XYZ file of C-alpha atoms in Angstrom:
751
model
C 81.786 4.770 -114.240
C 79.738 1.602 -114.433
C 77.071 1.488 -117.076
C 74.460 -1.237 -117.221
C 74.371 -3.145 -120.440
C 71.401 -2.480 -122.641
C 68.540 -4.781 -122.555
C 68.204 -6.928 -125.599
C 65.217 -8.857 -126.659
C 65.883 -12.046 -128.697
C 64.317 -12.248 -131.925
C 61.385 -14.490 -132.247
C 62.885 -16.498 -134.875
C 65.945 -17.274 -132.907
C 66.280 -20.663 -131.174
C 68.146 -21.073 -128.053
C 68.810 -24.037 -125.729
C 69.720 -23.396 -122.394
C 70.935 -25.789 -119.709
C 68.495 -26.701 -117.123
C 68.622 -24.366 -113.950
C 69.494 -25.960 -110.568
C 68.148 -24.081 -107.377
C 70.519 -22.919 -104.724
C 70.156 -23.548 -100.865
C 68.856 -20.035 -100.279
C 66.286 -20.522 -102.899
C 65.195 -23.733 -101.188
C 64.730 -21.982 -97.789
C 62.845 -19.119 -99.316
C 60.549 -21.510 -101.023
C 59.783 -23.377 -97.778
C 59.048 -20.137 -95.954
C 56.718 -19.106 -98.639
C 54.827 -22.342 -98.330
C 54.625 -22.022 -94.483
C 53.393 -18.497 -94.729
C 50.720 -19.524 -97.102
C 49.679 -22.353 -94.799
C 49.657 -20.116 -91.687
C 47.632 -17.549 -93.454
C 45.206 -20.192 -94.483
C 44.975 -21.432 -90.869
C 44.503 -17.904 -89.667
C 41.759 -17.388 -92.108
C 40.162 -20.578 -90.989
C 40.504 -19.559 -87.269
C 39.060 -16.165 -87.895
C 36.243 -17.752 -89.696
C 35.733 -20.236 -86.825
C 35.818 -17.586 -84.021
C 33.546 -15.377 -86.067
C 31.060 -18.175 -86.283
C 31.547 -18.830 -82.451
C 30.922 -15.217 -81.632
C 27.815 -15.027 -83.691
C 26.558 -18.245 -82.126
C 26.794 -16.848 -78.506
C 25.870 -13.324 -79.381
C 23.019 -13.138 -76.710
C 24.252 -15.875 -74.395
C 26.979 -16.373 -71.824
C 30.125 -17.853 -73.299
C 30.959 -21.395 -72.299
C 33.031 -21.950 -69.164
C 31.709 -18.813 -67.376
C 30.807 -19.395 -63.707
C 29.798 -17.226 -60.732
C 30.259 -18.721 -57.272
C 30.682 -22.150 -58.896
C 27.391 -21.653 -60.759
C 27.860 -22.617 -64.452
C 26.248 -19.959 -66.608
C 27.391 -21.344 -69.968
C 24.971 -20.660 -72.795
C 22.400 -18.892 -70.555
C 20.432 -15.905 -71.718
C 20.325 -12.745 -69.648
C 17.021 -13.693 -68.023
C 18.254 -17.172 -67.252
C 21.400 -15.766 -65.640
C 19.279 -13.416 -63.504
C 17.116 -16.283 -62.247
C 20.090 -18.536 -61.624
C 22.254 -16.081 -59.657
C 19.231 -14.841 -57.683
C 18.312 -18.379 -56.671
C 21.927 -19.171 -55.789
C 22.211 -16.101 -53.544
C 18.882 -16.796 -51.825
C 19.898 -20.402 -51.120
C 23.216 -19.220 -49.706
C 21.607 -16.506 -47.556
C 19.181 -18.864 -45.864
C 21.995 -20.307 -43.772
C 23.487 -17.844 -41.214
C 27.175 -17.053 -41.419
C 29.288 -18.059 -38.433
C 31.593 -15.362 -37.066
C 34.266 -16.545 -34.649
C 36.464 -14.956 -31.986
C 38.688 -17.569 -30.436
C 36.415 -20.249 -29.045
C 33.358 -18.015 -29.299
C 31.061 -18.199 -32.300
C 28.109 -16.096 -33.388
C 25.499 -16.838 -36.066
C 24.542 -13.810 -38.137
C 22.361 -13.804 -41.233
C 23.473 -12.136 -44.467
C 20.443 -9.857 -44.192
C 21.460 -8.738 -40.674
C 24.868 -7.801 -42.052
C 23.190 -5.507 -44.563
C 24.697 -7.348 -47.585
C 22.523 -7.836 -50.654
C 23.070 -9.097 -54.202
C 23.188 -6.505 -56.994
C 21.503 -8.799 -59.466
C 21.585 -6.491 -62.462
C 25.254 -5.666 -61.992
C 26.047 -9.373 -61.580
C 24.102 -10.269 -64.745
C 25.836 -7.437 -66.593
C 29.217 -8.822 -65.510
C 28.380 -12.315 -66.747
C 27.023 -11.090 -70.068
C 29.916 -8.687 -70.611
C 32.609 -11.304 -70.081
C 34.414 -12.038 -73.410
C 32.743 -9.133 -75.153
C 35.162 -6.330 -74.400
C 38.642 -5.508 -75.731
C 40.197 -6.402 -79.096
C 39.312 -9.387 -81.187
C 42.400 -11.026 -79.852
C 41.472 -10.327 -76.202
C 38.034 -11.751 -76.687
C 39.430 -14.795 -78.455
C 41.772 -15.402 -75.551
C 38.852 -15.127 -73.119
C 36.796 -17.571 -75.155
C 39.670 -19.973 -75.366
C 40.397 -19.749 -71.634
C 36.760 -20.350 -70.839
C 36.680 -23.357 -73.093
C 39.892 -24.788 -71.688
C 39.709 -24.119 -67.915
C 36.674 -21.896 -67.325
C 36.238 -18.272 -66.225
C 35.142 -17.758 -62.539
C 33.480 -14.366 -62.029
C 32.507 -12.691 -58.712
C 28.912 -11.655 -57.989
C 28.328 -7.931 -57.442
C 27.293 -7.183 -53.829
C 25.904 -4.095 -52.078
C 26.948 -3.439 -48.446
C 24.944 -1.181 -46.106
C 27.836 0.004 -43.941
C 25.582 1.171 -41.090
C 23.695 -2.139 -40.894
C 26.951 -4.063 -41.046
C 28.415 -2.094 -38.147
C 25.212 -2.506 -36.147
C 25.289 -6.272 -36.643
C 28.937 -6.533 -35.614
C 28.252 -4.067 -32.802
C 25.703 -6.465 -31.319
C 28.402 -9.089 -31.098
C 31.077 -6.706 -29.854
C 30.066 -6.677 -26.135
C 30.714 -10.429 -26.020
C 34.123 -10.052 -27.594
C 35.726 -6.696 -27.038
C 36.879 -5.213 -23.756
C 38.671 -2.049 -22.808
C 42.270 -2.122 -21.732
C 42.880 -1.968 -18.000
C 45.510 0.493 -16.890
C 48.111 -0.502 -14.421
C 47.442 0.890 -10.953
C 48.703 0.920 -7.423
C 46.238 -0.403 -4.810
C 46.807 0.846 -1.280
C 45.570 -1.497 1.439
C 44.371 -0.639 4.934
C 47.440 -2.446 6.282
C 49.828 0.010 4.653
C 50.823 -2.019 1.598
C 51.143 -0.648 -1.942
C 50.296 -3.343 -4.489
C 51.081 -2.926 -8.191
C 48.272 -4.242 -10.368
C 49.574 -4.948 -13.903
C 47.971 -3.451 -16.970
C 45.780 -5.637 -19.178
C 45.521 -4.964 -22.952
C 42.082 -4.535 -24.370
C 40.568 -6.042 -27.512
C 38.672 -4.332 -30.334
C 37.187 -5.334 -33.704
C 38.619 -4.024 -36.984
C 35.365 -3.395 -38.816
C 36.950 -2.811 -42.233
C 39.000 -5.999 -42.167
C 36.069 -7.992 -40.835
C 33.919 -6.675 -43.650
C 36.491 -7.686 -46.265
C 36.693 -11.193 -44.811
C 32.938 -11.442 -44.785
C 32.622 -10.261 -48.380
C 35.244 -12.783 -49.481
C 33.118 -15.583 -48.031
C 29.891 -14.290 -49.505
C 31.446 -13.654 -52.955
C 32.561 -17.263 -52.951
C 29.276 -18.277 -51.300
C 31.363 -20.216 -48.850
C 29.782 -21.178 -45.473
C 33.127 -21.656 -43.750
C 33.423 -19.724 -40.376
C 34.704 -16.162 -40.650
C 37.220 -15.061 -38.043
C 36.524 -11.560 -36.698
C 39.459 -9.240 -37.296
C 40.540 -8.498 -33.706
C 43.025 -5.827 -32.681
C 44.819 -5.697 -29.336
C 44.503 -2.301 -27.546
C 47.381 -1.485 -25.223
C 46.663 0.128 -21.827
C 47.414 3.833 -21.480
C 49.290 3.235 -18.238
C 51.822 0.446 -18.200
C 53.095 -1.352 -15.141
C 56.574 -0.005 -15.755
C 55.226 3.551 -15.532
C 54.131 3.092 -11.913
C 56.981 1.087 -10.490
C 58.869 4.136 -9.258
C 55.892 5.409 -7.180
C 55.502 2.351 -4.951
C 57.876 3.424 -2.136
C 56.244 6.844 -1.706
C 52.782 5.315 -1.692
C 53.705 2.778 0.970
C 55.223 5.480 3.139
C 52.051 7.645 2.821
C 49.768 4.908 4.202
C 52.167 3.225 6.581
C 50.565 4.756 9.706
C 47.552 6.815 10.780
C 47.717 10.608 11.070
C 46.517 12.210 14.326
C 44.909 15.653 14.281
C 45.100 17.466 17.622
C 43.048 20.314 19.100
C 41.992 21.527 22.537
C 38.546 20.301 21.560
C 39.674 16.710 21.026
C 41.725 14.371 18.878
C 40.813 12.837 15.547
C 42.618 10.053 13.704
C 42.869 9.554 9.948
C 43.260 5.771 9.737
C 45.367 3.892 7.243
C 42.176 2.647 5.662
C 40.984 6.225 5.203
C 44.416 7.261 3.953
C 44.344 4.566 1.291
C 41.251 6.244 -0.158
C 42.967 9.645 -0.279
C 46.288 8.655 -1.867
C 46.972 7.444 -5.393
C 49.834 7.066 -7.858
C 49.435 8.936 -11.138
C 50.315 7.636 -14.602
C 53.859 8.911 -14.312
C 54.446 7.108 -11.021
C 54.134 10.231 -8.873
C 52.349 10.185 -5.478
C 49.160 12.263 -5.453
C 46.844 13.233 -2.564
C 43.151 13.819 -3.229
C 42.896 17.295 -1.774
C 39.134 17.404 -2.159
C 38.859 14.290 0.004
C 41.199 15.762 2.615
C 39.202 19.008 2.569
C 35.978 17.086 3.102
C 37.515 15.198 6.026
C 38.702 18.423 7.666
C 35.303 20.006 7.174
C 33.748 17.038 8.974
C 36.002 17.763 11.960
C 35.188 21.469 11.688
C 31.481 20.666 11.927
C 32.195 19.094 15.334
C 34.432 21.891 16.598
C 32.921 25.029 15.111
C 30.555 26.838 17.468
C 29.489 30.381 18.175
C 30.455 32.103 21.361
C 27.925 31.586 24.140
C 27.521 34.087 26.924
C 27.728 32.960 30.498
C 24.231 32.522 31.910
C 22.315 31.818 35.098
C 20.095 28.828 35.849
C 18.533 27.092 38.835
C 19.830 23.691 39.874
C 17.880 20.849 41.443
C 18.353 22.279 44.943
C 16.935 25.657 43.938
C 20.277 27.458 43.949
C 21.191 29.999 41.275
C 24.262 28.735 39.443
C 26.337 30.006 36.541
C 26.111 28.427 33.117
C 29.770 28.748 32.019
C 30.692 30.892 29.061
C 31.646 29.142 25.820
C 34.315 30.663 23.615
C 33.678 30.534 19.901
C 35.691 28.095 17.808
C 36.222 28.157 14.053
C 38.494 25.691 12.238
C 40.648 27.216 9.495
C 39.867 24.540 6.933
C 42.375 25.752 4.341
C 45.358 25.848 6.683
C 44.454 22.546 8.324
C 43.956 20.891 4.931
C 47.395 22.100 3.779
C 48.986 20.679 6.923
C 47.293 17.332 6.495
C 48.209 17.068 2.794
C 51.861 17.825 3.608
C 51.817 15.283 6.416
C 50.510 12.584 4.102
C 53.032 13.400 1.406
C 55.942 13.446 3.875
C 54.872 10.506 6.005
C 54.239 12.619 9.149
C 51.918 11.159 11.769
C 50.705 14.231 13.721
C 49.388 17.723 12.901
C 47.659 20.488 14.856
C 44.191 21.656 13.806
C 44.186 25.399 13.257
C 41.337 26.853 15.367
C 40.455 30.526 15.862
C 38.763 31.372 19.200
C 37.007 34.448 20.643
C 35.424 35.117 24.039
C 31.701 35.984 24.428
C 30.435 39.339 25.679
C 29.327 38.033 29.102
C 31.996 36.316 31.194
C 31.591 33.847 34.040
C 32.471 36.422 36.703
C 29.690 38.754 35.602
C 27.143 35.940 35.606
C 28.203 34.915 39.129
C 27.658 38.453 40.401
C 24.108 38.480 39.078
C 23.405 34.958 40.311
C 24.207 36.190 43.815
C 21.841 39.124 43.320
C 19.036 36.782 42.183
C 19.570 34.612 45.239
C 19.301 37.634 47.519
C 16.195 38.845 45.695
C 14.102 35.717 46.252
C 15.582 35.053 49.683
C 13.408 32.653 51.711
C 10.188 33.736 50.059
C 7.460 36.171 51.113
C 4.618 35.904 53.656
C 1.161 36.880 52.393
C -1.245 38.260 54.985
C -4.886 39.353 55.154
C -7.365 40.049 57.860
C -7.735 36.802 59.683
C -5.087 34.710 57.915
C -1.783 34.323 56.111
C -0.065 32.186 53.506
C 3.353 31.948 51.901
C 4.956 32.606 48.543
C 7.949 30.346 49.024
C 11.435 30.654 47.581
C 10.503 28.113 44.901
C 7.455 30.208 43.963
C 9.458 33.401 43.604
C 12.189 31.554 41.737
C 9.567 30.264 39.300
C 8.323 33.805 38.672
C 11.795 35.365 38.441
C 12.860 36.444 34.966
C 16.620 36.590 34.320
C 17.211 38.463 31.095
C 20.602 38.474 29.393
C 21.572 41.857 27.925
C 25.105 41.451 26.547
C 25.146 44.892 24.918
C 24.133 46.781 28.070
C 26.480 47.920 30.782
C 24.879 45.688 33.457
C 24.483 42.754 31.016
C 21.681 41.185 33.129
C 18.221 42.329 34.229
C 16.142 40.719 37.009
C 12.340 41.016 37.103
C 9.280 39.001 38.004
C 6.670 37.660 35.587
C 3.368 39.196 36.676
C 1.359 36.475 34.941
C 3.133 33.754 36.917
C 2.672 35.673 40.183
C -1.022 35.955 39.349
C -1.168 32.173 38.785
C 0.536 31.636 42.137
C -2.101 33.811 43.841
C -4.994 32.102 41.993
C -5.568 29.402 44.688
C -5.867 32.123 47.320
C -8.227 34.028 45.053
C -10.480 30.973 45.001
C -10.113 30.082 48.674
C -10.680 33.609 49.981
C -13.571 34.455 47.691
C -16.883 34.951 49.474
C -19.862 35.716 47.288
C -22.011 38.521 48.580
C -25.507 37.384 49.563
C -28.436 39.436 48.483
C -31.324 39.924 50.837
C -33.944 37.274 50.095
C -37.673 37.870 49.975
C -40.645 35.540 49.617
C -44.222 36.185 48.682
C -46.414 34.634 51.382
C -50.177 35.116 51.195
C -49.572 37.962 48.756
C -47.287 39.661 51.273
C -43.584 40.246 50.665
C -41.768 38.741 53.602
C -38.102 39.279 54.459
C -36.336 35.868 54.530
C -32.611 36.471 55.005
C -30.348 39.503 55.369
C -27.794 40.524 52.805
C -24.119 39.749 53.518
C -20.952 41.297 52.245
C -18.595 39.208 50.126
C -14.896 39.516 49.442
C -12.461 38.790 46.682
C -8.736 39.054 46.160
C -7.759 41.843 43.805
C -5.072 39.816 42.057
C -3.679 42.681 39.989
C -3.211 44.936 42.992
C -1.872 42.045 45.076
C 0.774 41.304 42.421
C 1.896 44.937 42.518
C 2.054 44.777 46.313
C 4.213 41.663 46.123
C 6.612 43.366 43.696
C 6.931 46.406 45.948
C 7.630 44.227 48.967
C 10.376 42.360 47.087
C 11.960 45.584 45.900
C 11.891 46.933 49.467
C 13.337 43.759 50.892
C 10.256 43.122 53.061
C 9.531 39.702 54.520
C 5.745 39.979 54.257
C 3.011 41.771 52.299
C -0.724 42.277 52.833
C -2.938 41.088 50.005
C -5.310 43.539 48.357
C -8.774 42.315 49.420
C -11.872 43.948 47.928
C -15.237 43.972 49.743
C -18.203 42.919 47.651
C -21.297 44.838 48.671
C -24.721 43.279 48.073
C -27.036 45.139 45.739
C -30.186 44.439 47.717
C -30.685 44.593 51.461
C -33.678 44.294 53.757
C -34.510 47.907 53.031
C -35.077 47.010 49.397
C -38.434 45.470 50.319
C -40.107 48.854 50.273
C -39.333 49.319 46.593
C -40.597 45.900 45.417
C -43.840 45.913 43.461
C -45.530 42.893 41.843
C -48.660 44.250 40.209
C -48.819 42.098 37.078
C -48.840 38.471 35.980
C -46.133 38.211 33.290
C -46.617 34.537 32.457
C -48.486 31.510 33.758
C -49.122 27.821 33.170
C -50.896 24.824 34.639
C -50.454 21.052 34.261
C -52.734 18.215 35.387
C -51.611 15.673 37.987
C -54.999 14.590 39.374
C -54.621 10.946 38.249
C -51.156 10.565 39.744
C -50.369 7.939 42.356
C -50.341 9.091 45.952
C -46.519 9.171 46.213
C -46.204 11.153 43.015
C -48.975 13.514 44.111
C -47.175 14.038 47.414
C -43.893 14.851 45.656
C -45.565 17.287 43.235
C -47.174 19.176 46.081
C -43.996 19.203 48.193
C -41.905 20.563 45.304
C -44.530 23.220 44.584
C -44.483 24.239 48.234
C -40.688 24.636 48.254
C -40.558 26.627 45.019
C -43.498 28.883 45.842
C -43.102 32.605 46.514
C -39.408 33.251 45.949
C -38.464 36.613 44.483
C -35.750 37.121 41.849
C -34.110 40.564 41.703
C -33.512 42.470 38.463
C -30.797 40.729 36.422
C -30.905 37.832 38.881
C -31.062 34.175 37.856
C -33.662 31.714 39.006
C -32.370 28.194 39.749
C -34.826 25.388 40.452
C -32.084 23.270 42.058
C -30.778 26.019 44.361
C -34.228 26.670 45.791
C -35.171 22.987 45.922
C -32.133 21.626 47.735
C -31.632 17.870 47.944
C -34.471 15.642 46.805
C -34.498 13.162 49.643
C -36.658 11.982 52.486
C -35.170 14.592 54.818
C -36.553 17.278 52.539
C -40.020 15.750 52.602
C -39.969 13.604 49.464
C -41.164 10.026 49.088
C -40.632 7.271 46.529
C -42.734 7.993 43.488
C -42.312 7.216 39.804
C -39.711 8.915 37.656
C -37.618 8.327 34.549
C -34.492 6.261 35.201
C -32.006 4.215 33.167
C -33.126 0.691 32.313
C -30.892 -2.454 32.219
C -30.692 -2.276 28.423
C -29.068 1.160 28.318
C -32.309 3.046 27.682
C -34.734 4.740 30.070
C -37.954 3.717 31.696
C -40.394 4.822 34.391
C -39.580 3.293 37.746
C -39.868 4.037 41.483
C -37.509 6.802 42.599
C -37.444 9.261 45.495
C -38.970 12.514 44.399
C -40.624 11.022 41.340
C -42.949 13.699 39.935
C -40.959 16.893 40.623
C -40.354 17.278 36.857
C -44.026 18.225 36.544
C -43.303 21.193 38.791
C -40.199 22.222 36.825
C -42.114 21.853 33.549
C -44.957 24.061 34.803
C -42.491 26.727 35.969
C -40.637 26.500 32.646
C -43.848 27.067 30.680
C -44.776 30.102 32.795
C -41.294 31.632 32.323
C -41.462 30.799 28.621
C -44.711 32.711 28.157
C -43.338 35.562 30.274
C -40.598 35.985 27.646
C -37.719 35.396 30.096
C -34.393 34.181 28.597
C -33.593 30.541 29.342
C -30.132 29.751 30.665
C -30.457 25.993 31.253
C -33.186 23.571 30.332
C -33.302 19.817 29.580
C -35.931 17.856 27.661
C -37.291 14.524 28.934
C -36.072 11.342 27.166
C -39.632 10.758 25.936
C -42.671 13.017 25.712
C -45.250 13.077 28.508
C -48.596 13.827 26.951
C -50.137 15.760 29.857
C -47.397 18.419 29.609
C -48.662 19.553 26.217
C -52.233 20.436 27.178
C -53.556 23.801 26.037
C -53.647 26.649 26.602
C -50.079 26.819 27.991
C -48.701 23.429 27.069
C -47.108 22.961 23.666
C -45.764 19.721 22.226
C -42.083 19.840 23.139
C -42.335 22.437 25.939
C -41.105 20.530 29.023
C -38.223 20.733 31.488
C -36.600 17.730 33.155
C -34.550 18.177 36.348
C -32.322 15.769 38.215
C -30.722 16.922 41.474
C -27.844 14.914 42.924
C -25.567 15.853 45.846
C -22.679 16.827 43.549
C -24.355 17.778 40.260
C -27.682 18.654 38.766
C -29.665 18.946 35.557
C -31.206 22.300 36.414
C -33.798 24.734 35.155
C -32.484 28.314 35.058
C -33.794 31.539 33.591
C -32.857 35.193 33.880
C -34.926 38.120 35.128
C -34.293 40.771 32.460
C -37.485 42.751 33.097
C -35.677 45.484 35.038
C -37.874 44.896 38.131
C -38.343 42.251 40.798
C -40.326 39.161 39.856
C -41.846 36.430 42.000
C -42.649 32.787 41.301
C -46.014 31.766 42.690
C -46.863 28.044 42.848
C -50.125 26.329 43.756
C -50.889 22.588 43.695
C -54.620 21.992 44.424
C -54.803 18.221 44.035
C -55.795 18.402 40.383
C -53.487 20.908 38.735
C -50.163 22.569 39.363
C -50.303 26.346 38.753
C -47.284 28.565 38.179
C -47.275 32.345 37.816
C -44.492 34.822 37.149
C -45.479 38.088 38.829
C -43.785 41.434 38.454
C -44.103 44.695 36.555
C -45.285 44.270 32.978
C -42.435 45.268 30.631
C -44.983 45.510 27.796
C -43.343 42.831 25.734
C -44.918 41.073 22.780
C -44.377 37.292 22.810
C -44.588 35.668 19.381
C -44.666 31.837 19.341
C -45.734 30.058 16.108
C -46.937 26.461 16.074
C -44.151 23.964 16.846
C -42.471 22.123 13.969
C -42.705 18.358 14.510
C -40.292 16.169 12.536
C -38.587 12.764 12.651
C -41.661 10.966 13.985
C -40.940 7.427 15.277
C -43.761 4.894 15.650
C -43.867 3.170 19.083
C -43.699 -0.542 19.820
C -47.052 -1.630 21.298
C -45.609 -4.699 23.065
C -45.916 -4.593 26.867
C -42.662 -4.596 28.827
C -42.625 -5.833 32.431
C -40.238 -4.921 35.253
C -40.167 -6.314 38.784
C -40.665 -3.749 41.537
C -40.205 -4.108 45.266
C -42.404 -1.020 45.724
C -45.541 -3.054 44.856
C -46.997 -6.024 46.734
C -46.420 -9.371 45.084
C -49.094 -10.085 42.488
C -49.996 -6.444 41.954
C -49.313 -4.783 38.583
C -49.172 -1.090 37.688
C -48.807 0.355 34.192
C -46.496 3.350 34.550
C -45.763 4.137 30.904
C -47.786 4.036 27.689
C -46.542 3.517 24.135
C -46.325 6.833 22.315
C -44.437 7.975 19.260
C -41.091 9.733 19.336
C -40.376 12.967 17.471
C -38.313 16.144 17.286
C -40.042 19.385 18.244
C -38.719 22.818 17.286
C -40.357 25.747 19.105
C -39.431 29.306 18.163
C -40.048 32.327 20.375
C -39.451 36.008 19.643
C -39.756 38.657 22.345
C -40.128 42.322 21.304
C -40.432 45.452 23.390
C -43.082 48.150 22.958
C -41.055 49.734 20.165
C -40.830 46.451 18.261
C -37.139 45.903 19.036
C -36.147 42.263 19.588
C -35.450 41.604 23.281
C -34.826 37.860 22.941
C -34.942 35.384 20.080
C -34.540 31.710 20.660
C -35.327 28.334 19.085
C -35.921 25.350 21.352
C -35.252 21.968 19.701
C -36.110 18.847 21.680
C -35.832 15.232 20.566
C -37.900 12.500 22.222
C -37.638 8.735 21.911
C -40.711 6.587 21.441
C -42.056 5.406 24.798
C -43.173 1.837 25.525
C -46.008 0.142 27.314
C -44.364 -0.522 30.669
C -45.893 -2.379 33.618
C -44.356 -2.911 37.050
C -44.940 -6.294 38.749
C -44.896 -6.289 42.500
C -42.361 -8.533 44.232
C -42.775 -7.303 47.839
C -43.995 -9.942 50.257
C -46.271 -9.065 53.166
C -43.549 -9.673 55.771
C -41.283 -7.139 53.996
C -43.620 -4.347 55.102
C -43.441 -5.155 58.784
């Protein structure tokens, strides 16, 4: 057991000399370390004191050596940093960025790319640098900034949609879709392999990163678009095996045969129907083949047509051959054609279903022979005193051949009655004789017999058609037409029953100042028209009674209204000039008698003397013009139920007209005429040369008077007040001119 010696304390009064102590090597090292530690601690204290002072100095400023995009922010306050980085970004953004794709380049602004500076975040980053972490970390950051600087990145905001839109606007100039390999089939039977071509697309994410790198550094260097190659879906190697089959399919045309014809599917057409799929297999476009077959079917398909009968150019009845129906089986034919293409065959048969019609050629021929026998050589038409012919062509025209496929006989032969009636119409006209009524004339107030009644005749077309049909059915060669006798209503014996006790209407017009030729014509016309009787329901015709207005009928050259050289009308010498005064006087008498007017014409201009009271009314005139082949006539009907007579007298001063008969006790109501559309005349004198007057002599034949339209209404009522006739007469007259004729006839012309 070791025991430590007790501690002893020397007495104070003891004296002791000890030898001086000499340090060992260990003691020397320990002493040096102690000194170094003290020095280091002092340095540390000094450093801490220095960094503390540094930190307090830049407490609200950016530490030295801090930059953003090469912009020195050392010692700047927060507001100064905000202004500086904002200005730097604006300056940078004013110049468009250049995006490149190979040799292509595109200028795009930073704004178009949707990239903006987050100023607050950027300022926060600058101000926060060197102020986070331990005291040691911050000291290191300060030291690094002081020695070699601290480069910070600005904080950016990217609008992804805007960025993609901006790049998308460039894309059409850069990207393209891959082109698959294919086999082209030529019209010459070759199969050509067209190699695939890779496409090109833009990697938007990579392009965005590249763009941000440039903008963070605020570097204007071109930015290469991140392009990605897009392989084709079908490679050339995939199709190589299908080339032989494709060439065989289009090596020659395919013929399609039918009894209806032949059709060829050319190599050119085949090349459009055949293709090689992505695996190299030969494919046929069935829809295209089906469409082609349907096109042929449209030419072949037809319904069955019955045999028929027609008439050829020579008039013979011939058979229209039957047509069997035809219907292409599109499905079967399409299958055959597809197989032929796939196997390299060059010929197929078109599948066609056929059926016969109900009426065959033999049946039609039998009935054609019957039709020929039916019309034969035609039919003779006879009548008392004559004959005519319905020829074979006529009967053939009227023959109806009706097809009746569902009946036992299958044809029916008949004749069209309407056509037969048309064929008989010329004979109806030619053979018609109008019955002639007995004619009577009042002479010196005595009824005198003038001409005997005569029977007429007419063809009864309906009965004649039936006779023709019977003759054909009986096989006769001729047939007598059905002729009806037309009996006259009035004969010479009718004179005893005629009574003319009353004057039904009358008129008078003045002609006393007329020239001698006109006076002569007025009196001759009055003489011809005087005394004739009109039977009940008969029609008076001025022209029929008058006959031709010529010298042979007693007329001379007077003055009448004729066409002038300017397309108008004027008064000039004309044979019969003046007879319109007679027709006007008769018209007025019939008007006041209440008789219905059938035909009446107004003069081109108004003649004043025709409107003199008591019978004349402004607008109540009747112009006539009688030519050999036509006439402007005056006609009215006798609807009194009894005979009437027209009595005419021309006494050198006036023309008188009376309608005599039995008074039907009618009331004639005629208000004053309505005069409208008045036209003022031209007072200038117009001259015309006339060979009817001696040279040097002048005669005014027309005076200037106004034109107008006159509307005259007339209502005729019977004794019971019932309306018998109601009529409005509207007449329009041109303004007349002052017209003078100048004589051009020399004395020797009269010899």
